[in-house]
């Protein structure tokens, strides 16, 4: 026992010496524990050197970039990972270091600690448990931080837009999420469908994007049905109602009926039984899902006329579901949509950050590709899954390196399939 | 011959610690070759190990009895969430600290008392408790009414989010546990009870009393771990500490603790195992092995360490 204690003491002292007396790599000040503000030394060491767009960038050194992964199994995350691993990593002089699948804020912090240890110069985050803490940690260590998909709220952006280490966010804004739900419901309402069921995904967990998509659906129903949803008849009131209840009430909205609702991702037998029961509701015409619908309801509607509409990404499984009549409408992210945020991040690490005219971080919105037939899906998927010529190719992305905000913003705003094809 | 056997036994006893030193050396060598930030890396390793090390140190008492508690992670989550709510209600971090410790000890004692009342194996009650606590996590988050999280302002915990504070918590708690485990009757009784419960009972040792003490010690560890979790990442969600339960089991076994408990139990196993696991994870990251391959390599090394550590114990179990 004494020997072990003595050995452990020696070991602890060694660790103590190393943690206390270590030297940070050149050009980077190791942050003090708990430090949240950028020190002047860090600013001096890491501050962007190049404010002049168009200057040739030195890409000879391999840049390490950490990627925070929140999910490594869904179609969306696999498509994103494939684009980074199979295309970006092989076309740029970067080493992408991936975190494990993260499940909480502590995991995010721990993963960023690991990235800093491994001398990553930037972090691209797919994880959103505590984005403000992520940025604070990255800025404290003098490395860049970017949000890969989704956007910050207005309040959050106002707090961090001037932070030089915050590259920005490109993804569907909450406004686009609302519009996505609205367009999905309207597509069927215009066809004369009136009997719906809704899959609310993470609404019970107050996930904003799912609440906004559902609010869009309900707003379209209110407009078409001529009634109100639980006393709410406009967009803001409906969003407020959903945040209040974290659920969707079944019942009539004028001439439109919500026959069923399932929320959450319990994934147990009772939950799947509830899904099956909802899909087989008599008279049901359409299941609107704020996320993946075909996986949970597809088999239950086989052989019926019930349609399923989903929001997710372009993946083989959805193509098969569309071919098999288990999916009718897909609003999907295209995997290359994360290309511009990579370029913005990479550009920042090379000393040429892309900022707005006011010197603020990027806050750009990008929407979905909508497929309403198997043919259309296949056309989109062929481009989206290509590792030779994806939607955003190296040639296209190279035009953004070190560019000015206007050019970058114009590029990102043209995200529809047709617009991207034209750019190619 | 005797001397040779003693030497062999000592080598085997030191295997987990040698494994830790080896991992440390590999980390340093690879870190130097790959030019990583070793100084920051050491802080990272402490940060990533500390919660598991603290909770696992307390859990050694339960494992020594030949039992195990599968609900430790969920208990830590409930304690942390309640501690967070206590801070938000009072604005006092010390209150949050007391709530974390108090609740964790209560949950732990409830486990052991439940097992005594129904005369069930302790691990059976902890399985039931795991479900209850997981449900309680969701209830607490919903009760808090802030959506999907309970967040303590980061500014409030920032002064404590230092390596020094965390190491002090670990060292003080470890010393307390080591003292009770190695230098009091409680430790000896627990080892005897874990090694041979029949013999222990015949000598007058109360298994219920020992179980309550073991769970109380583990509860303190869970409470401390929960508080350190709040300090490290003050945004708490339903997944907070979700992996801690399994990590504690792995750390204890990785550190050379016999799963059957008894006389060969070691209080240092938890800390050695927790730090070894983190070094291994960091090495995998330095080598940029993806999560799947990394997990497989870790599993293989885990099996190897357990094999070596238990090599000399086979066929030498006391009758139970």
JSON list of C-alpha atoms in Angstrom, two decimals, chain A residues 1 3-9 11-12 14-16 18-25 28-36 64 85 95-119 128-130 133 136-137 141 203-207 245-246 265-266, chain B residues 10 13-14 17-18 20-21 24 27-28 34-48 138 142 145-149 154 158 161-163 166-167 174 178 182-183 229 231-243 267-268 271-272 275 279 281-282 285-288 290-291 295 298:
[
{"chain": "A", "resi": 1, "resn": "UNK", "atom": "CA", "xyz": [0.00, 0.00, 0.00]},
{"chain": "A", "resi": 3, "resn": "UNK", "atom": "CA", "xyz": [4.64, 1.71, -2.25]},
{"chain": "A", "resi": 4, "resn": "UNK", "atom": "CA", "xyz": [1.57, 2.34, -4.31]},
{"chain": "A", "resi": 5, "resn": "UNK", "atom": "CA", "xyz": [0.83, 5.53, -2.40]},
{"chain": "A", "resi": 6, "resn": "UNK", "atom": "CA", "xyz": [4.40, 6.71, -2.92]},
{"chain": "A", "resi": 7, "resn": "UNK", "atom": "CA", "xyz": [4.22, 5.95, -6.62]},
{"chain": "A", "resi": 8, "resn": "UNK", "atom": "CA", "xyz": [0.90, 7.72, -6.95]},
{"chain": "A", "resi": 9, "resn": "UNK", "atom": "CA", "xyz": [2.28, 10.74, -5.16]},
{"chain": "A", "resi": 11, "resn": "UNK", "atom": "CA", "xyz": [2.83, 10.58, -10.48]},
{"chain": "A", "resi": 12, "resn": "UNK", "atom": "CA", "xyz": [0.60, 13.35, -9.13]},
{"chain": "A", "resi": 14, "resn": "UNK", "atom": "CA", "xyz": [4.73, 14.93, -12.24]},
{"chain": "A", "resi": 15, "resn": "UNK", "atom": "CA", "xyz": [1.28, 15.81, -13.56]},
{"chain": "A", "resi": 16, "resn": "UNK", "atom": "CA", "xyz": [1.25, 18.88, -11.37]},
{"chain": "A", "resi": 18, "resn": "UNK", "atom": "CA", "xyz": [3.44, 19.43, -16.33]},
{"chain": "A", "resi": 19, "resn": "UNK", "atom": "CA", "xyz": [0.10, 21.20, -15.95]},
{"chain": "A", "resi": 20, "resn": "UNK", "atom": "CA", "xyz": [1.65, 24.09, -14.11]},
{"chain": "A", "resi": 21, "resn": "UNK", "atom": "CA", "xyz": [4.88, 24.63, -15.96]},
{"chain": "A", "resi": 22, "resn": "UNK", "atom": "CA", "xyz": [4.05, 23.58, -19.49]},
{"chain": "A", "resi": 23, "resn": "UNK", "atom": "CA", "xyz": [4.63, 25.88, -22.37]},
{"chain": "A", "resi": 24, "resn": "UNK", "atom": "CA", "xyz": [2.05, 26.53, -25.02]},
{"chain": "A", "resi": 25, "resn": "UNK", "atom": "CA", "xyz": [3.01, 26.11, -28.64]},
{"chain": "A", "resi": 28, "resn": "UNK", "atom": "CA", "xyz": [-0.54, 30.45, -28.90]},
{"chain": "A", "resi": 29, "resn": "UNK", "atom": "CA", "xyz": [-0.97, 31.27, -25.26]},
{"chain": "A", "resi": 30, "resn": "UNK", "atom": "CA", "xyz": [-2.38, 28.39, -23.29]},
{"chain": "A", "resi": 31, "resn": "UNK", "atom": "CA", "xyz": [-5.40, 29.79, -21.50]},
{"chain": "A", "resi": 32, "resn": "UNK", "atom": "CA", "xyz": [-5.66, 29.82, -17.77]},
{"chain": "A", "resi": 33, "resn": "UNK", "atom": "CA", "xyz": [-8.26, 27.47, -16.43]},
{"chain": "A", "resi": 34, "resn": "UNK", "atom": "CA", "xyz": [-11.62, 29.09, -16.44]},
{"chain": "A", "resi": 35, "resn": "UNK", "atom": "CA", "xyz": [-10.42, 31.98, -18.52]},
{"chain": "A", "resi": 36, "resn": "UNK", "atom": "CA", "xyz": [-13.14, 33.34, -20.72]},
{"chain": "A", "resi": 64, "resn": "UNK", "atom": "CA", "xyz": [-6.04, 21.05, -37.84]},
{"chain": "A", "resi": 85, "resn": "UNK", "atom": "CA", "xyz": [-14.22, 13.28, -44.85]},
{"chain": "A", "resi": 95, "resn": "UNK", "atom": "CA", "xyz": [-6.70, 17.53, -40.82]},
{"chain": "A", "resi": 96, "resn": "UNK", "atom": "CA", "xyz": [-10.18, 17.22, -39.42]},
{"chain": "A", "resi": 97, "resn": "UNK", "atom": "CA", "xyz": [-10.30, 15.87, -35.87]},
{"chain": "A", "resi": 98, "resn": "UNK", "atom": "CA", "xyz": [-13.72, 14.54, -34.89]},
{"chain": "A", "resi": 99, "resn": "UNK", "atom": "CA", "xyz": [-15.19, 14.34, -31.42]},
{"chain": "A", "resi": 100, "resn": "UNK", "atom": "CA", "xyz": [-17.14, 11.35, -30.22]},
{"chain": "A", "resi": 101, "resn": "UNK", "atom": "CA", "xyz": [-20.90, 11.66, -30.40]},
{"chain": "A", "resi": 102, "resn": "UNK", "atom": "CA", "xyz": [-21.72, 14.36, -27.87]},
{"chain": "A", "resi": 103, "resn": "UNK", "atom": "CA", "xyz": [-24.67, 14.16, -25.54]},
{"chain": "A", "resi": 104, "resn": "UNK", "atom": "CA", "xyz": [-24.27, 17.12, -23.20]},
{"chain": "A", "resi": 105, "resn": "UNK", "atom": "CA", "xyz": [-22.51, 20.41, -22.54]},
{"chain": "A", "resi": 106, "resn": "UNK", "atom": "CA", "xyz": [-19.81, 18.72, -20.49]},
{"chain": "A", "resi": 107, "resn": "UNK", "atom": "CA", "xyz": [-19.00, 16.50, -23.47]},
{"chain": "A", "resi": 108, "resn": "UNK", "atom": "CA", "xyz": [-18.72, 19.56, -25.70]},
{"chain": "A", "resi": 109, "resn": "UNK", "atom": "CA", "xyz": [-16.35, 21.27, -23.30]},
{"chain": "A", "resi": 110, "resn": "UNK", "atom": "CA", "xyz": [-14.28, 18.15, -22.91]},
{"chain": "A", "resi": 111, "resn": "UNK", "atom": "CA", "xyz": [-14.05, 17.68, -26.69]},
{"chain": "A", "resi": 112, "resn": "UNK", "atom": "CA", "xyz": [-12.94, 21.28, -27.21]},
{"chain": "A", "resi": 113, "resn": "UNK", "atom": "CA", "xyz": [-10.30, 20.75, -24.52]},
{"chain": "A", "resi": 114, "resn": "UNK", "atom": "CA", "xyz": [-9.06, 17.80, -26.56]},
{"chain": "A", "resi": 115, "resn": "UNK", "atom": "CA", "xyz": [-9.02, 19.89, -29.75]},
{"chain": "A", "resi": 116, "resn": "UNK", "atom": "CA", "xyz": [-7.00, 22.61, -28.03]},
{"chain": "A", "resi": 117, "resn": "UNK", "atom": "CA", "xyz": [-4.60, 19.98, -26.74]},
{"chain": "A", "resi": 118, "resn": "UNK", "atom": "CA", "xyz": [-4.18, 18.72, -30.29]},
{"chain": "A", "resi": 119, "resn": "UNK", "atom": "CA", "xyz": [-3.38, 22.20, -31.59]},
{"chain": "A", "resi": 128, "resn": "UNK", "atom": "CA", "xyz": [-25.66, 22.82, -29.71]},
{"chain": "A", "resi": 129, "resn": "UNK", "atom": "CA", "xyz": [-26.02, 22.04, -26.02]},
{"chain": "A", "resi": 130, "resn": "UNK", "atom": "CA", "xyz": [-24.25, 25.24, -25.02]},
{"chain": "A", "resi": 133, "resn": "UNK", "atom": "CA", "xyz": [-19.89, 28.23, -23.71]},
{"chain": "A", "resi": 136, "resn": "UNK", "atom": "CA", "xyz": [-16.19, 31.31, -24.89]},
{"chain": "A", "resi": 137, "resn": "UNK", "atom": "CA", "xyz": [-13.86, 28.33, -24.50]},
{"chain": "A", "resi": 141, "resn": "UNK", "atom": "CA", "xyz": [-7.79, 29.53, -26.18]},
{"chain": "A", "resi": 203, "resn": "UNK", "atom": "CA", "xyz": [-41.01, 19.53, -29.44]},
{"chain": "A", "resi": 204, "resn": "UNK", "atom": "CA", "xyz": [-41.38, 18.01, -25.94]},
{"chain": "A", "resi": 205, "resn": "UNK", "atom": "CA", "xyz": [-37.73, 18.92, -25.36]},
{"chain": "A", "resi": 206, "resn": "UNK", "atom": "CA", "xyz": [-38.41, 22.51, -26.49]},
{"chain": "A", "resi": 207, "resn": "UNK", "atom": "CA", "xyz": [-36.13, 22.21, -29.52]},
{"chain": "A", "resi": 245, "resn": "UNK", "atom": "CA", "xyz": [-47.32, 23.42, -24.00]},
{"chain": "A", "resi": 246, "resn": "UNK", "atom": "CA", "xyz": [-44.36, 21.67, -25.68]},
{"chain": "A", "resi": 265, "resn": "UNK", "atom": "CA", "xyz": [-38.05, 10.14, -29.28]},
{"chain": "A", "resi": 266, "resn": "UNK", "atom": "CA", "xyz": [-38.74, 7.64, -26.53]},
{"chain": "B", "resi": 10, "resn": "UNK", "atom": "CA", "xyz": [3.96, -7.27, -6.20]},
{"chain": "B", "resi": 13, "resn": "UNK", "atom": "CA", "xyz": [-0.40, -5.69, -7.91]},
{"chain": "B", "resi": 14, "resn": "UNK", "atom": "CA", "xyz": [1.43, -2.86, -9.58]},
{"chain": "B", "resi": 17, "resn": "UNK", "atom": "CA", "xyz": [-0.29, 1.53, -12.03]},
{"chain": "B", "resi": 18, "resn": "UNK", "atom": "CA", "xyz": [2.43, 0.47, -14.46]},
{"chain": "B", "resi": 20, "resn": "UNK", "atom": "CA", "xyz": [-1.06, 4.11, -16.19]},
{"chain": "B", "resi": 21, "resn": "UNK", "atom": "CA", "xyz": [2.62, 5.07, -16.30]},
{"chain": "B", "resi": 24, "resn": "UNK", "atom": "CA", "xyz": [1.39, 8.48, -19.62]},
{"chain": "B", "resi": 27, "resn": "UNK", "atom": "CA", "xyz": [0.99, 10.16, -24.37]},
{"chain": "B", "resi": 28, "resn": "UNK", "atom": "CA", "xyz": [4.12, 12.22, -23.75]},
{"chain": "B", "resi": 34, "resn": "UNK", "atom": "CA", "xyz": [2.88, 15.18, -33.01]},
{"chain": "B", "resi": 35, "resn": "UNK", "atom": "CA", "xyz": [3.66, 18.54, -31.41]},
{"chain": "B", "resi": 36, "resn": "UNK", "atom": "CA", "xyz": [0.56, 18.73, -29.30]},
{"chain": "B", "resi": 37, "resn": "UNK", "atom": "CA", "xyz": [0.04, 21.15, -26.44]},
{"chain": "B", "resi": 38, "resn": "UNK", "atom": "CA", "xyz": [1.17, 18.82, -23.64]},
{"chain": "B", "resi": 39, "resn": "UNK", "atom": "CA", "xyz": [0.63, 21.35, -20.86]},
{"chain": "B", "resi": 40, "resn": "UNK", "atom": "CA", "xyz": [-2.95, 21.95, -21.89]},
{"chain": "B", "resi": 41, "resn": "UNK", "atom": "CA", "xyz": [-3.28, 18.22, -22.46]},
{"chain": "B", "resi": 42, "resn": "UNK", "atom": "CA", "xyz": [-2.50, 17.49, -18.84]},
{"chain": "B", "resi": 43, "resn": "UNK", "atom": "CA", "xyz": [-5.19, 19.93, -17.73]},
{"chain": "B", "resi": 44, "resn": "UNK", "atom": "CA", "xyz": [-7.58, 18.31, -20.18]},
{"chain": "B", "resi": 45, "resn": "UNK", "atom": "CA", "xyz": [-6.81, 14.89, -18.75]},
{"chain": "B", "resi": 46, "resn": "UNK", "atom": "CA", "xyz": [-7.46, 16.08, -15.21]},
{"chain": "B", "resi": 47, "resn": "UNK", "atom": "CA", "xyz": [-10.72, 17.74, -16.30]},
{"chain": "B", "resi": 48, "resn": "UNK", "atom": "CA", "xyz": [-11.87, 14.65, -18.16]},
{"chain": "B", "resi": 138, "resn": "UNK", "atom": "CA", "xyz": [-36.93, 14.51, -17.04]},
{"chain": "B", "resi": 142, "resn": "UNK", "atom": "CA", "xyz": [-39.75, 19.99, -16.93]},
{"chain": "B", "resi": 145, "resn": "UNK", "atom": "CA", "xyz": [-39.77, 25.26, -16.84]},
{"chain": "B", "resi": 146, "resn": "UNK", "atom": "CA", "xyz": [-36.83, 26.48, -18.92]},
{"chain": "B", "resi": 147, "resn": "UNK", "atom": "CA", "xyz": [-37.11, 24.06, -21.78]},
{"chain": "B", "resi": 148, "resn": "UNK", "atom": "CA", "xyz": [-34.57, 21.32, -22.11]},
{"chain": "B", "resi": 149, "resn": "UNK", "atom": "CA", "xyz": [-31.93, 22.43, -19.65]},
{"chain": "B", "resi": 154, "resn": "UNK", "atom": "CA", "xyz": [-21.26, 30.35, -15.91]},
{"chain": "B", "resi": 158, "resn": "UNK", "atom": "CA", "xyz": [-16.09, 30.22, -13.02]},
{"chain": "B", "resi": 161, "resn": "UNK", "atom": "CA", "xyz": [-13.55, 25.96, -12.51]},
{"chain": "B", "resi": 162, "resn": "UNK", "atom": "CA", "xyz": [-9.86, 25.50, -11.89]},
{"chain": "B", "resi": 163, "resn": "UNK", "atom": "CA", "xyz": [-7.63, 22.46, -11.88]},
{"chain": "B", "resi": 166, "resn": "UNK", "atom": "CA", "xyz": [-10.92, 19.99, -8.67]},
{"chain": "B", "resi": 167, "resn": "UNK", "atom": "CA", "xyz": [-7.70, 18.31, -7.56]},
{"chain": "B", "resi": 174, "resn": "UNK", "atom": "CA", "xyz": [-9.57, 10.21, -1.73]},
{"chain": "B", "resi": 178, "resn": "UNK", "atom": "CA", "xyz": [-8.24, 5.77, 1.88]},
{"chain": "B", "resi": 182, "resn": "UNK", "atom": "CA", "xyz": [-7.13, 1.12, 4.87]},
{"chain": "B", "resi": 183, "resn": "UNK", "atom": "CA", "xyz": [-6.79, 2.28, 8.44]},
{"chain": "B", "resi": 229, "resn": "UNK", "atom": "CA", "xyz": [-19.92, 18.55, -13.00]},
{"chain": "B", "resi": 231, "resn": "UNK", "atom": "CA", "xyz": [-18.62, 23.69, -12.03]},
{"chain": "B", "resi": 232, "resn": "UNK", "atom": "CA", "xyz": [-17.16, 22.24, -15.22]},
{"chain": "B", "resi": 233, "resn": "UNK", "atom": "CA", "xyz": [-20.25, 22.57, -17.44]},
{"chain": "B", "resi": 234, "resn": "UNK", "atom": "CA", "xyz": [-23.04, 24.58, -15.82]},
{"chain": "B", "resi": 235, "resn": "UNK", "atom": "CA", "xyz": [-25.56, 23.86, -18.55]},
{"chain": "B", "resi": 236, "resn": "UNK", "atom": "CA", "xyz": [-27.27, 20.69, -17.41]},
{"chain": "B", "resi": 237, "resn": "UNK", "atom": "CA", "xyz": [-29.51, 18.60, -19.62]},
{"chain": "B", "resi": 238, "resn": "UNK", "atom": "CA", "xyz": [-31.22, 15.24, -19.47]},
{"chain": "B", "resi": 239, "resn": "UNK", "atom": "CA", "xyz": [-27.98, 13.68, -20.72]},
{"chain": "B", "resi": 240, "resn": "UNK", "atom": "CA", "xyz": [-25.80, 15.16, -17.99]},
{"chain": "B", "resi": 241, "resn": "UNK", "atom": "CA", "xyz": [-23.56, 12.47, -16.49]},
{"chain": "B", "resi": 242, "resn": "UNK", "atom": "CA", "xyz": [-25.26, 9.90, -18.69]},
{"chain": "B", "resi": 243, "resn": "UNK", "atom": "CA", "xyz": [-22.01, 8.08, -19.38]},
{"chain": "B", "resi": 267, "resn": "UNK", "atom": "CA", "xyz": [-8.94, 2.12, -2.99]},
{"chain": "B", "resi": 268, "resn": "UNK", "atom": "CA", "xyz": [-6.47, 3.48, -5.57]},
{"chain": "B", "resi": 271, "resn": "UNK", "atom": "CA", "xyz": [-8.19, 6.96, -9.65]},
{"chain": "B", "resi": 272, "resn": "UNK", "atom": "CA", "xyz": [-5.73, 4.81, -11.61]},
{"chain": "B", "resi": 275, "resn": "UNK", "atom": "CA", "xyz": [-6.84, 8.50, -15.46]},
{"chain": "B", "resi": 279, "resn": "UNK", "atom": "CA", "xyz": [-4.93, 8.89, -21.28]},
{"chain": "B", "resi": 281, "resn": "UNK", "atom": "CA", "xyz": [-8.76, 8.36, -25.13]},
{"chain": "B", "resi": 282, "resn": "UNK", "atom": "CA", "xyz": [-6.28, 11.17, -25.63]},
{"chain": "B", "resi": 285, "resn": "UNK", "atom": "CA", "xyz": [-7.31, 11.32, -30.51]},
{"chain": "B", "resi": 286, "resn": "UNK", "atom": "CA", "xyz": [-3.65, 12.12, -31.09]},
{"chain": "B", "resi": 287, "resn": "UNK", "atom": "CA", "xyz": [-3.54, 9.20, -33.53]},
{"chain": "B", "resi": 288, "resn": "UNK", "atom": "CA", "xyz": [-6.80, 10.56, -35.03]},
{"chain": "B", "resi": 290, "resn": "UNK", "atom": "CA", "xyz": [-12.09, 7.46, -35.43]},
{"chain": "B", "resi": 291, "resn": "UNK", "atom": "CA", "xyz": [-14.52, 6.74, -32.67]},
{"chain": "B", "resi": 295, "resn": "UNK", "atom": "CA", "xyz": [-13.47, 2.12, -28.97]},
{"chain": "B", "resi": 298, "resn": "UNK", "atom": "CA", "xyz": [-9.77, 0.65, -25.90]}
]
